[in-house]
CSV table of C-alpha atoms in Angstrom, one decimal:
chain,number,residue,atom,x,y,z
A,132,UNK,CA,-75.5,60.3,45.6
A,133,UNK,CA,-76.1,63.0,43.0
A,134,UNK,CA,-78.1,63.0,39.9
A,135,UNK,CA,-78.1,65.2,36.7
A,136,UNK,CA,-81.1,67.2,35.7
A,137,UNK,CA,-81.7,67.9,32.0
A,138,UNK,CA,-82.3,71.4,30.6
A,139,UNK,CA,-86.1,71.2,30.5
A,140,UNK,CA,-86.6,70.3,34.2
A,141,UNK,CA,-84.2,73.1,35.3
A,142,UNK,CA,-86.4,75.6,33.3
A,143,UNK,CA,-89.5,74.2,34.9
A,144,UNK,CA,-88.0,74.3,38.4
A,145,UNK,CA,-87.0,77.9,38.0
A,146,UNK,CA,-90.3,78.9,36.6
A,147,UNK,CA,-92.1,77.2,39.5
A,148,UNK,CA,-89.9,78.8,42.1
A,149,UNK,CA,-90.4,82.2,40.4
A,150,UNK,CA,-94.1,81.7,40.4
A,151,UNK,CA,-94.0,80.9,44.2
A,152,UNK,CA,-91.9,84.0,44.9
A,153,UNK,CA,-94.3,86.2,42.9
A,154,UNK,CA,-97.2,84.8,44.8
A,155,UNK,CA,-95.7,85.3,48.2
A,156,UNK,CA,-94.7,88.9,47.4
A,157,UNK,CA,-98.1,89.7,46.1
A,158,UNK,CA,-99.7,88.0,49.0
A,159,UNK,CA,-99.0,90.8,51.5
A,160,UNK,CA,-100.3,93.4,49.1
A,161,UNK,CA,-103.5,91.5,48.5
A,162,UNK,CA,-104.1,90.3,52.1
A,163,UNK,CA,-107.7,91.5,52.2
A,164,UNK,CA,-108.6,88.9,49.6
A,165,UNK,CA,-106.2,86.0,50.4
A,166,UNK,CA,-105.5,83.1,52.7
A,167,UNK,CA,-102.8,80.7,53.9
A,168,UNK,CA,-103.4,77.0,53.9
A,169,UNK,CA,-102.1,73.5,54.6
A,170,UNK,CA,-103.1,70.1,53.0
A,171,UNK,CA,-103.9,67.6,55.8
A,172,UNK,CA,-103.5,64.6,53.4
A,173,UNK,CA,-100.0,65.8,52.5
A,174,UNK,CA,-99.2,66.2,56.2
A,175,UNK,CA,-100.3,62.6,56.7
A,176,UNK,CA,-97.3,61.5,54.6
A,177,UNK,CA,-95.0,63.2,57.2
A,178,UNK,CA,-94.5,66.2,54.8
A,179,UNK,CA,-94.8,69.7,56.3
A,180,UNK,CA,-96.5,72.0,53.7
A,181,UNK,CA,-97.9,75.5,53.3
A,182,UNK,CA,-99.7,77.4,50.6
A,183,UNK,CA,-100.9,80.9,49.8
A,184,UNK,CA,-103.8,82.0,47.6
A,185,UNK,CA,-105.3,85.3,46.6
A,186,UNK,CA,-108.1,86.6,44.5
A,187,UNK,CA,-107.4,88.0,41.0
A,188,UNK,CA,-111.1,88.9,40.5
A,189,UNK,CA,-114.6,87.8,41.7
A,190,UNK,CA,-114.2,84.5,39.8
A,191,UNK,CA,-110.4,83.8,39.7
A,192,UNK,CA,-107.8,83.0,42.3
A,193,UNK,CA,-104.1,82.2,42.0
A,194,UNK,CA,-102.1,80.3,44.5
A,195,UNK,CA,-99.2,77.9,45.2
A,196,UNK,CA,-98.5,75.1,47.6
A,197,UNK,CA,-95.0,73.9,48.7
A,198,UNK,CA,-93.9,70.9,50.7
A,199,UNK,CA,-90.6,69.7,52.0
A,200,UNK,CA,-89.8,66.4,53.6
A,201,UNK,CA,-86.2,66.0,54.9
A,202,UNK,CA,-86.9,62.9,57.0
A,203,UNK,CA,-85.5,59.4,57.0
A,204,UNK,CA,-87.2,56.6,59.1
A,205,UNK,CA,-85.9,53.9,61.4
A,206,UNK,CA,-83.5,51.4,59.8
A,207,UNK,CA,-84.5,47.8,59.4
A,208,UNK,CA,-82.8,44.5,58.5
A,209,UNK,CA,-84.2,41.7,56.3
A,210,UNK,CA,-83.8,38.0,56.9
A,211,UNK,CA,-80.4,38.0,55.1
A,212,UNK,CA,-79.0,40.7,57.4
A,213,UNK,CA,-79.1,43.5,54.8
A,214,UNK,CA,-79.8,47.0,56.3
A,215,UNK,CA,-82.3,49.3,54.8
A,216,UNK,CA,-82.8,53.0,55.5
A,217,UNK,CA,-86.4,54.0,54.6
A,218,UNK,CA,-86.8,57.6,53.4
A,219,UNK,CA,-89.4,59.8,51.7
A,220,UNK,CA,-87.2,62.9,51.2
A,221,UNK,CA,-88.5,65.4,48.6
A,222,UNK,CA,-89.6,68.9,47.9
A,223,UNK,CA,-92.5,69.9,45.8
A,224,UNK,CA,-94.1,73.1,44.5
A,225,UNK,CA,-97.6,73.3,42.9
A,226,UNK,CA,-98.9,76.6,41.5
A,227,UNK,CA,-102.6,76.6,40.5
A,228,UNK,CA,-105.1,79.0,39.0
A,229,UNK,CA,-108.8,78.4,39.8
A,230,UNK,CA,-112.1,79.5,38.2
A,231,UNK,CA,-114.9,79.6,40.8
A,232,UNK,CA,-118.4,79.0,39.6
A,233,UNK,CA,-120.0,81.1,42.4
A,234,UNK,CA,-117.4,83.6,43.8
A,235,UNK,CA,-113.8,83.5,44.7
A,236,UNK,CA,-113.2,81.2,47.7
A,237,UNK,CA,-116.8,80.0,47.7
A,238,UNK,CA,-118.2,76.6,46.7
A,239,UNK,CA,-116.9,74.8,43.7
A,240,UNK,CA,-114.2,75.5,41.2
A,241,UNK,CA,-112.1,74.1,38.3
A,242,UNK,CA,-108.4,74.5,38.6
A,243,UNK,CA,-105.3,74.2,36.4
A,244,UNK,CA,-102.1,73.2,38.3
A,245,UNK,CA,-98.4,72.6,37.5
A,246,UNK,CA,-96.0,70.4,39.5
A,247,UNK,CA,-92.3,70.2,40.0
A,248,UNK,CA,-90.5,68.0,42.5
A,249,UNK,CA,-87.2,66.5,43.3
A,250,UNK,CA,-87.0,63.3,45.4
A,251,UNK,CA,-84.9,60.6,47.1
A,252,UNK,CA,-87.3,57.8,48.0
A,253,UNK,CA,-87.0,54.2,48.9
A,254,UNK,CA,-87.2,51.4,51.5
A,255,UNK,CA,-90.9,52.1,52.1
A,256,UNK,CA,-93.4,49.3,52.8
A,257,UNK,CA,-95.6,50.0,49.9
A,258,UNK,CA,-95.0,47.2,47.4
A,259,UNK,CA,-91.8,45.5,46.2
A,260,UNK,CA,-90.6,48.3,44.0
A,261,UNK,CA,-90.6,50.9,46.8
A,262,UNK,CA,-89.5,48.5,49.4
A,263,UNK,CA,-86.5,47.0,47.6
A,264,UNK,CA,-85.2,50.0,45.6
A,265,UNK,CA,-84.4,53.7,46.0
A,266,UNK,CA,-85.3,56.3,43.4
A,267,UNK,CA,-83.5,59.7,43.1
A,268,UNK,CA,-84.6,62.2,40.5
A,269,UNK,CA,-87.2,64.8,39.6
A,270,UNK,CA,-90.7,65.0,38.1
A,271,UNK,CA,-92.7,67.8,36.4
A,272,UNK,CA,-96.1,68.1,34.8
A,273,UNK,CA,-99.6,69.4,35.5
A,274,UNK,CA,-103.3,68.7,35.5
A,275,UNK,CA,-106.9,69.8,35.9
A,276,UNK,CA,-108.6,69.7,39.3
A,277,UNK,CA,-112.1,70.1,40.7
A,278,UNK,CA,-112.7,71.3,44.3
A,279,UNK,CA,-115.3,72.5,46.8
A,280,UNK,CA,-114.8,74.9,49.7
A,281,UNK,CA,-116.9,75.3,52.8
A,282,UNK,CA,-116.8,78.1,55.4
A,283,UNK,CA,-116.2,76.8,58.9
A,284,UNK,CA,-116.0,80.2,60.7
A,285,UNK,CA,-115.4,83.8,60.1
A,286,UNK,CA,-111.8,83.3,59.0
A,287,UNK,CA,-111.5,79.6,58.4
A,288,UNK,CA,-112.4,77.3,55.4
A,289,UNK,CA,-112.2,73.7,54.5
A,290,UNK,CA,-111.5,72.6,50.9
A,291,UNK,CA,-111.6,69.1,49.3
A,292,UNK,CA,-110.1,68.6,45.8
A,293,UNK,CA,-109.0,66.0,43.3
A,294,UNK,CA,-107.0,66.5,40.1
A,295,UNK,CA,-105.7,64.4,37.3
A,296,UNK,CA,-103.1,65.0,34.6
A,297,UNK,CA,-99.6,64.1,33.3
A,298,UNK,CA,-96.2,63.8,34.9
A,299,UNK,CA,-92.8,63.1,33.5
A,300,UNK,CA,-90.4,61.4,35.8
A,301,UNK,CA,-86.6,61.0,35.4
A,302,UNK,CA,-84.6,59.1,38.1
A,303,UNK,CA,-81.6,57.0,39.0
A,304,UNK,CA,-82.5,53.6,40.5
A,305,UNK,CA,-80.5,51.9,43.2
A,306,UNK,CA,-80.9,48.7,45.2
A,307,UNK,CA,-82.2,49.9,48.5
A,308,UNK,CA,-80.0,47.9,50.9
A,309,UNK,CA,-77.1,49.9,52.5
A,310,UNK,CA,-74.5,50.8,49.9
A,311,UNK,CA,-77.0,49.4,47.3
A,312,UNK,CA,-75.7,49.0,43.7
A,313,UNK,CA,-76.7,51.4,41.0
A,314,UNK,CA,-79.3,49.8,38.7
A,315,UNK,CA,-79.7,52.4,36.0
A,316,UNK,CA,-81.2,55.6,34.7
A,317,UNK,CA,-84.9,55.7,33.7
A,318,UNK,CA,-87.6,58.0,32.4
A,319,UNK,CA,-91.3,57.4,32.7
A,320,UNK,CA,-94.5,59.1,31.7
A,321,UNK,CA,-97.5,58.9,34.0
A,322,UNK,CA,-101.2,59.8,33.4
A,323,UNK,CA,-103.5,59.7,36.4
A,324,UNK,CA,-104.1,61.3,39.8
A,325,UNK,CA,-101.9,64.3,40.3
A,326,UNK,CA,-103.7,66.1,43.2
A,327,UNK,CA,-105.6,65.0,46.3
A,328,UNK,CA,-106.2,67.5,49.1
A,329,UNK,CA,-108.2,68.2,52.2
A,330,UNK,CA,-107.1,71.7,53.0
A,331,UNK,CA,-107.5,74.0,56.0
A,332,UNK,CA,-107.5,77.7,55.0
A,333,UNK,CA,-107.1,80.8,57.1
A,334,UNK,CA,-108.4,84.0,55.4
A,335,UNK,CA,-107.1,87.5,55.9
A,336,UNK,CA,-110.2,89.3,54.8
């Protein structure tokens, strides 16, 4: 199935991808004040992810995280013989700028992040809406985060962070059984948790 994307999400998507490309190109030039990282909580959702971050000054850093989940899970049948194909397919990019209260990559910070994602999700055992329906669409938005980073070796760090903000979701909804019927097109605004991370970081300094 395909879905249409309106003009605004396309602009946001291109801006997010451009930001990630700039970060990755600047990363090699600023390697003495930078690191690569992965979010263990995001990995726990079966989503491989990687991020890069570098210092702009003694107090500011700029980074981006990207995740891609191409997986479907084992099929199942309900009591009426209908077949379901659970999936959590999506990709996501999250650029973020951080202000550190002590020094870049040390102790606590406030961050401002953006989000863009496209997804095809359904058949998952997390409530009736996700179990019985499939959703295909995109979301974009952003939020404010707080985090704290600990050094766990000469080149390693551990960071915990939470963020909240706004997301706009646009999606097509289908019944989740095999060859499920199209239900309709929807848009939804969400305010709440937009980031949760326990991140392992490797520094290049």
